[in-house]
Coordinates of C-alpha atoms in Angstrom, one line a residue:
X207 CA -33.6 29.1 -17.9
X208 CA -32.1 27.7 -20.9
X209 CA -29.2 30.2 -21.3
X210 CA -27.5 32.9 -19.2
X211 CA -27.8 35.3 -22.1
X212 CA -31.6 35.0 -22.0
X213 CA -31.9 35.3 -17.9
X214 CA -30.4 38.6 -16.5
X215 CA -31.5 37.5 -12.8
X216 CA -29.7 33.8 -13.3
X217 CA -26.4 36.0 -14.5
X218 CA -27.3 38.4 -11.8
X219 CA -27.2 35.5 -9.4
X220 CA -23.8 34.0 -11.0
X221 CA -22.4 36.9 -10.3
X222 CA -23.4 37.3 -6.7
X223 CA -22.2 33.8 -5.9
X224 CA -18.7 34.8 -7.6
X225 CA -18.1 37.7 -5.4
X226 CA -19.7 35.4 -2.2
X227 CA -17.1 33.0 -3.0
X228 CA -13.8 35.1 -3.3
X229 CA -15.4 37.1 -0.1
X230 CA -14.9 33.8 2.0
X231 CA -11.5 32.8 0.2
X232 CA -10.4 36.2 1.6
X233 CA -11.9 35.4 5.0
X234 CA -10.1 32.0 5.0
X235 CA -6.7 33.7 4.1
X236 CA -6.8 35.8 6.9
X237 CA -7.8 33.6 9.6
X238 CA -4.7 31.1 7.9
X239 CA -2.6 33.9 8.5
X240 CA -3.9 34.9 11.7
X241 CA -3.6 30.8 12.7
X242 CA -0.1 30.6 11.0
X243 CA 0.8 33.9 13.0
X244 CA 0.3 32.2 16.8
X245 CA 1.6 28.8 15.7
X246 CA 4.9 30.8 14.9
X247 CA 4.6 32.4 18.5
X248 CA 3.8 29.7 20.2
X249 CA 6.7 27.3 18.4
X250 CA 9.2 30.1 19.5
X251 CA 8.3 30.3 23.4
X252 CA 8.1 26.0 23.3
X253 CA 11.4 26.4 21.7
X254 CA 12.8 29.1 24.3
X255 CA 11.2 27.4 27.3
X256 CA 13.2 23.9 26.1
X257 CA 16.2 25.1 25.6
X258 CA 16.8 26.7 29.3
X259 CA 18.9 24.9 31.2
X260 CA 17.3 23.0 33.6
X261 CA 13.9 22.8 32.0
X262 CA 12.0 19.9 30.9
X263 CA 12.0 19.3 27.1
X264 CA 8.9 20.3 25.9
X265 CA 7.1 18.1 23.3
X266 CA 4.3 19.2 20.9
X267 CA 2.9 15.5 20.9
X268 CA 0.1 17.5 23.2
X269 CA 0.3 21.4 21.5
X270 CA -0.8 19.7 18.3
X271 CA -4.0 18.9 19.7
X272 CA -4.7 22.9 19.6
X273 CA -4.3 22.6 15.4
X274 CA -6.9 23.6 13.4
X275 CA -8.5 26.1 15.6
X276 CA -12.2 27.1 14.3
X277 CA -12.9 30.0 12.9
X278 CA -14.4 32.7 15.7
X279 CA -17.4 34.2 13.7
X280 CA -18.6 30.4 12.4
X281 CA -18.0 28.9 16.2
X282 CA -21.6 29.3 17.3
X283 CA -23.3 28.1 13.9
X284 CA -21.3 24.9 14.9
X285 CA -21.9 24.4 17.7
X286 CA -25.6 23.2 16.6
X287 CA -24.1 20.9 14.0
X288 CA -24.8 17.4 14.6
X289 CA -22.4 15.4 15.3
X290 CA -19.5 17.5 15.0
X291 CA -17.3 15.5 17.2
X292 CA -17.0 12.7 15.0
X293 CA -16.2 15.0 12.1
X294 CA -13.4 16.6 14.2
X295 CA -12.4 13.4 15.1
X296 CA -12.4 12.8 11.5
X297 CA -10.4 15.3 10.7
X298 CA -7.4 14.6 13.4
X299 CA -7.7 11.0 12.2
X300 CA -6.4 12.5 8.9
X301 CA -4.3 14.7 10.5
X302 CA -5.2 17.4 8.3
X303 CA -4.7 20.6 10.1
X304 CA -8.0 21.3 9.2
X305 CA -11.3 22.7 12.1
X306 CA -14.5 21.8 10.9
X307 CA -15.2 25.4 10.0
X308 CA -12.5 25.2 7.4
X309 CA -13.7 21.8 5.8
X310 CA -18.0 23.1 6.2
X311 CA -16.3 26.4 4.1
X312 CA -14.3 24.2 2.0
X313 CA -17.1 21.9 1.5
X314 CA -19.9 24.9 0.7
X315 CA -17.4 26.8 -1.4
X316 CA -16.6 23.9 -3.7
X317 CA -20.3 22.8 -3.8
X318 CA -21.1 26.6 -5.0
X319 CA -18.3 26.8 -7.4
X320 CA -19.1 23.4 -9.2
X321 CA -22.1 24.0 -9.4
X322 CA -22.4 27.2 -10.9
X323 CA -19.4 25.9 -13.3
X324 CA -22.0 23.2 -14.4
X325 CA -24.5 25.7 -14.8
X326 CA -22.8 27.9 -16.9
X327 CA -21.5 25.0 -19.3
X328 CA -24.6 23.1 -19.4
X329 CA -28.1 25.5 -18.4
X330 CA -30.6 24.7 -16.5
X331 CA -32.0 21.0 -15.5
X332 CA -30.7 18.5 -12.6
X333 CA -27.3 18.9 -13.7
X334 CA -25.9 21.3 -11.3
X335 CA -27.0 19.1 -8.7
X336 CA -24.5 16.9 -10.1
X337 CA -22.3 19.8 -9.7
X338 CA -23.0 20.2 -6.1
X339 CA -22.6 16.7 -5.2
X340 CA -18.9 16.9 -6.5
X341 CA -18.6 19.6 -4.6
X342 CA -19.7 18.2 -1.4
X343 CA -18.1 14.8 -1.9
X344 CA -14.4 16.2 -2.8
X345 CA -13.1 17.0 0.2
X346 CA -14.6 14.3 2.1
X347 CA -13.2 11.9 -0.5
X348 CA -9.5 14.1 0.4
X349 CA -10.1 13.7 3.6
X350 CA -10.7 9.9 3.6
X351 CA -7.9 9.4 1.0
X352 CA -5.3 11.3 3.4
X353 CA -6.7 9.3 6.7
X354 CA -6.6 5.9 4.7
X355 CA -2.8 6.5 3.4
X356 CA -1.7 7.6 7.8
X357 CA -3.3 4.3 9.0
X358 CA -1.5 2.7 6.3
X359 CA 1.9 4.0 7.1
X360 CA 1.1 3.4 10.9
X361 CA 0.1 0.2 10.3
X362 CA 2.9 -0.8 8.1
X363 CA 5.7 0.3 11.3
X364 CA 3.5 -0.7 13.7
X365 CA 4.8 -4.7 14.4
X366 CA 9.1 -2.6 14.0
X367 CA 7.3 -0.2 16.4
X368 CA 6.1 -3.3 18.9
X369 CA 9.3 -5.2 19.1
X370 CA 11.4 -2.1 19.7
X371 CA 9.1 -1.3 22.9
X372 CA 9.2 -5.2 23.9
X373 CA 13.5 -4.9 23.3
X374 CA 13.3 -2.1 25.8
X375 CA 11.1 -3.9 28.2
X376 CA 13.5 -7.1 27.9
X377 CA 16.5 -5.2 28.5
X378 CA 14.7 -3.5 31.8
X379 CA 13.1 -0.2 31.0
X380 CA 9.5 0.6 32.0
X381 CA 7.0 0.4 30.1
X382 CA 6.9 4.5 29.8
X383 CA 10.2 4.4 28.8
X384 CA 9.6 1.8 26.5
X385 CA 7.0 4.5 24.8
X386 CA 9.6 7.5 25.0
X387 CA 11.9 4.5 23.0
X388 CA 9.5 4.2 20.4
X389 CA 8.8 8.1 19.8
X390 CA 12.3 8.8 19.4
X391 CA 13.3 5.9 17.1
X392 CA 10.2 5.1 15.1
X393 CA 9.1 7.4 11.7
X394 CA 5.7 9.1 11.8
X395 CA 3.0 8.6 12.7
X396 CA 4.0 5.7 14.9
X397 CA 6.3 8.2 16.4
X398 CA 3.8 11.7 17.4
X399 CA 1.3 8.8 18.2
X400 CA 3.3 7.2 21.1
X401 CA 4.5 10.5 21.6
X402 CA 1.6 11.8 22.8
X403 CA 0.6 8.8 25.0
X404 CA 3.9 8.8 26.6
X405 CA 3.8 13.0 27.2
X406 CA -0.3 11.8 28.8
X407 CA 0.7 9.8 31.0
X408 CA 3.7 12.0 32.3
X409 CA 1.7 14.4 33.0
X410 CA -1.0 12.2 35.1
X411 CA -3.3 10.6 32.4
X412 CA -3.8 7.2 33.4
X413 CA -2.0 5.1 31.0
X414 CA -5.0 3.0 30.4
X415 CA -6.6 6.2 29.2
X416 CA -3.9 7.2 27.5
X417 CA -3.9 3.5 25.8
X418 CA -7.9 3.9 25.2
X419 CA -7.5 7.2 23.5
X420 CA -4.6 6.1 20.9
X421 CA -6.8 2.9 20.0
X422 CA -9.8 6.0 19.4
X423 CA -7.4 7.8 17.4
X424 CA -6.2 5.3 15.3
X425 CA -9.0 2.8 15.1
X426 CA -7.2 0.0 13.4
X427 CA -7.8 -3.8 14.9
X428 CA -4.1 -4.0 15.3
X429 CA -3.9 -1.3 18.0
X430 CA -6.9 -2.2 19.7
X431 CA -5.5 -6.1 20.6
X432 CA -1.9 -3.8 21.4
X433 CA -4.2 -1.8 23.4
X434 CA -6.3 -4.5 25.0
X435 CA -2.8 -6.8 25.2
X436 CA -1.3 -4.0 27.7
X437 CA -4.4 -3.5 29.5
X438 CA -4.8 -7.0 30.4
X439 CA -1.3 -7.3 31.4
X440 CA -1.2 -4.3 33.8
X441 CA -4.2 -5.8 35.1
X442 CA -3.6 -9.4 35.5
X443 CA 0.1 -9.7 35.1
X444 CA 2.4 -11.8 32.5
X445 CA 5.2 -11.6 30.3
X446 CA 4.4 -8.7 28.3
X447 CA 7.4 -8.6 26.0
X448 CA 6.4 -12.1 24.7
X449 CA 2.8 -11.5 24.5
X450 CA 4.3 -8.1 22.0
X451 CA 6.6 -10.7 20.2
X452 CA 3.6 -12.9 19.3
X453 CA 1.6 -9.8 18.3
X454 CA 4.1 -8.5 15.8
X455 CA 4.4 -12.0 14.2
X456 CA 0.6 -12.4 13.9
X457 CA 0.7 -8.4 12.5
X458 CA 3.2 -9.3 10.0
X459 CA 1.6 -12.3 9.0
X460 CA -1.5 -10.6 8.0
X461 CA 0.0 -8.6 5.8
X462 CA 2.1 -11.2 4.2
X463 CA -1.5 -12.9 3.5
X464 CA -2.9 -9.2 2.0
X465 CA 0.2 -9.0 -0.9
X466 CA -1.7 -12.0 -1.9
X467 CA -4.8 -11.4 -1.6
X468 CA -3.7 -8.2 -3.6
X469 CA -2.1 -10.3 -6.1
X470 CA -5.3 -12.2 -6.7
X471 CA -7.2 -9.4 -6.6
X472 CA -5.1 -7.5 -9.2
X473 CA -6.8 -8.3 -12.3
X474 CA -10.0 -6.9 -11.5
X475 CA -8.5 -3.6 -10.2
X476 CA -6.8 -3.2 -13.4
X477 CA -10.2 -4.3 -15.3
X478 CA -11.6 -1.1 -13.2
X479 CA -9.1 1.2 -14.4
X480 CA -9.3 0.1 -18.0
X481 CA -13.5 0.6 -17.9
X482 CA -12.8 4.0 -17.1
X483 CA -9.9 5.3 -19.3
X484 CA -11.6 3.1 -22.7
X485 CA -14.7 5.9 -23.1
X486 CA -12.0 8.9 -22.7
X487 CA -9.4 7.1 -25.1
X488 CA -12.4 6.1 -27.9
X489 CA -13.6 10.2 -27.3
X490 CA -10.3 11.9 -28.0
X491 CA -9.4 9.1 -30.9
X492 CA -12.7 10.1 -32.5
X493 CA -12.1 13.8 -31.8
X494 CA -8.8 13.6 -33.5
X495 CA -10.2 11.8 -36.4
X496 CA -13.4 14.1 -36.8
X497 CA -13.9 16.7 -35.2
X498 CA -16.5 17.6 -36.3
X499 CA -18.7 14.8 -34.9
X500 CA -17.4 14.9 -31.4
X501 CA -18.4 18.7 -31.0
X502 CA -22.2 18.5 -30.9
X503 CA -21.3 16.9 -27.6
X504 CA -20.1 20.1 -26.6
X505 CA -22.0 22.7 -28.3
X506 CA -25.5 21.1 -27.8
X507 CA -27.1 21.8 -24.1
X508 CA -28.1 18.0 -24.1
X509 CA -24.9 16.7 -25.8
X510 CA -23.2 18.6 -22.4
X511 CA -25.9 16.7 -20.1
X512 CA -24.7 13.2 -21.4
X513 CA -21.3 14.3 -21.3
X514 CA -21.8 14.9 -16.9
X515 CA -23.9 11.8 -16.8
X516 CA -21.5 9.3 -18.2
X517 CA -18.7 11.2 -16.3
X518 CA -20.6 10.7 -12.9
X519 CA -21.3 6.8 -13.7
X520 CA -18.0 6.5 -14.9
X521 CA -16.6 7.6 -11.3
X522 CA -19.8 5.7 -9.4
X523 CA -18.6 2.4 -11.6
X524 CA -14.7 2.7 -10.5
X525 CA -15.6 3.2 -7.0
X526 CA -18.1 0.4 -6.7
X527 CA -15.6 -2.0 -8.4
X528 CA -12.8 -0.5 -6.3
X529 CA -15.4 -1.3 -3.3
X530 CA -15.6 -5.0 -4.6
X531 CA -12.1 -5.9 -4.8
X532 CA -11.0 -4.1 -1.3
X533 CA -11.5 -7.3 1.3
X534 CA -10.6 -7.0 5.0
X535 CA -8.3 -9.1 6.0

């Protein structure tokens, strides 16, 4: 299995994955346009229904949890997939727009496609295992990177987002109303989150559940004392506008403490970085300089194995030193 040239059923087999592949891009296109088609209905009756006069303005704070609807012919495959809740949960963390059909067929088509890519380039051997890994680990890395930056941005509105709901309390709104403040005035995704807690609750979700369920969405320690903060209050009683004060002091507070911490911590992010550029900098210097010499890397079958090794320890380095410098705070 050293060489596609010498193995009729391995190119047979390339082949056959090739056309497997564009078969499910195709599928995926037309349930997107299917999906893209009854959003566009939909959006057009919410719009007619709000603007009639003397209708109640209809949000899509709750239609958006219909997003990402799974694909029909893959349904019952997942329905035996282990825990597939917490990977739709995932998902809507990220708010991707993604089911979990579309990221498994995301997920198996890159897997397929990298690693017949590797095979191809290198032959046979472990390597398109390596291949198949990034595969399997790219859109989950996607996904994590998207859901990181949201709670970011959430978190980083979140105290403004706290003493404009304790101003509207002070000056002798509701609570509720104090949440419809905040979804109107607040940027995303401080602003669909309350959004959707207030539209819960109006339409007969207790607001403790309504409370629970945005501390599940957006599991950040912040939004769980908000959470818990609101809960205790409704039950016990108190000034809850200064208990929200103090809460978006100790909020902003923390991250006054984390620009240090990421201050201190600077150096070795940067000493990360630099271990991972330095190889490809010294390769295309030498490249430039001879040729030559830096080819046998990629004409030789074993040359193209140590090039994918010290790629995949290269990325396995970064991310453990990344891992090292990131501290809680």
């Amino acid at each position: 299995m050293g060489s596609l040239q010498g193995s009729p059923w391995l190119a047979a087999l390339v082949a056959f994955g090739a056309i497997f592949l564009a078969v499910i891009a195709v599928v995926l296109l037309i349930e997107a346009a299917r999906r893209w088609r009854s959003q566009r209905v939909i959006s057009r009756e919410l719009r007619r229904l709000s603007e009639s006069p003397g209708t109640p303005s209809v949000d899509s704070g709750l239609v958006r949890e219909r997003e990402g609807v799974e694909i029909a012919w893959l349904e019952p495959v997942l329905l035996r997939l282990p825990r597939r809740q917490d990977l739709q949960h995932f998902l809507e963390q990220a708010d991707m727009g993604w089911s979990v059909s579309t990221f498994i067929m995301i997920t198996i088509g890159l897997a397929a496609g990298f690693a017949l890519a590797v095979l191809v380039a290198v032959g046979g051997g472990p390597a398109p295992l390596g291949g198949v890994a990034l595969g399997v680990m790219l859109p989950y890395l996607v996904v994590t990177q998207r859901r990181k930056k949201r709670f970011a941005k959430f978190e980083e509105h979140f105290p403004e987002a706290i003493d404009l709901l304790s101003r509207a309390i002070r000056a002798g709104h509701a609570f509720s109303t104090g949440l419809r403040v905040v979804s109107e005035e607040s940027p995303d995704p401080i602003s669909a989150e309350f959004r959707q807690v207030y539209e819960e609750q109006k339409f007969g979700l207790p607001l403790s559940e309504s409370l629970l369920a945005l501390s599940d969405r957006i599991s950040l320690l912040d939004v769980r004392i908000f959470v818990t903060a609101v809960l205790v209050q409704l039950e016990s009683g108190g000034n809850l506008a200064e208990i929200l004060d103090n809460l978006a002091y100790i909020i902003r507070e923390r991250f006054r403490f984390r620009r240090q911490l990421n201050t201190h911590t600077a150096h070795g992010r940067i000493t990360g970085l630099v271990l991972v550029l330095a190889p490809i900098v010294a390769g295309v210097g030498m490249y430039s300089i001879n040729p030559e010499y830096m080819m046998v890397l990629f004409t030789e079958p074993l040359g193209r194995l140590m090039l994918f090794t010290a790629a995949g320890f290269q990325i396995l380095g970064f991310i453990v030193i990344r891992r090292i410098m990131d501290v809680e705070v």
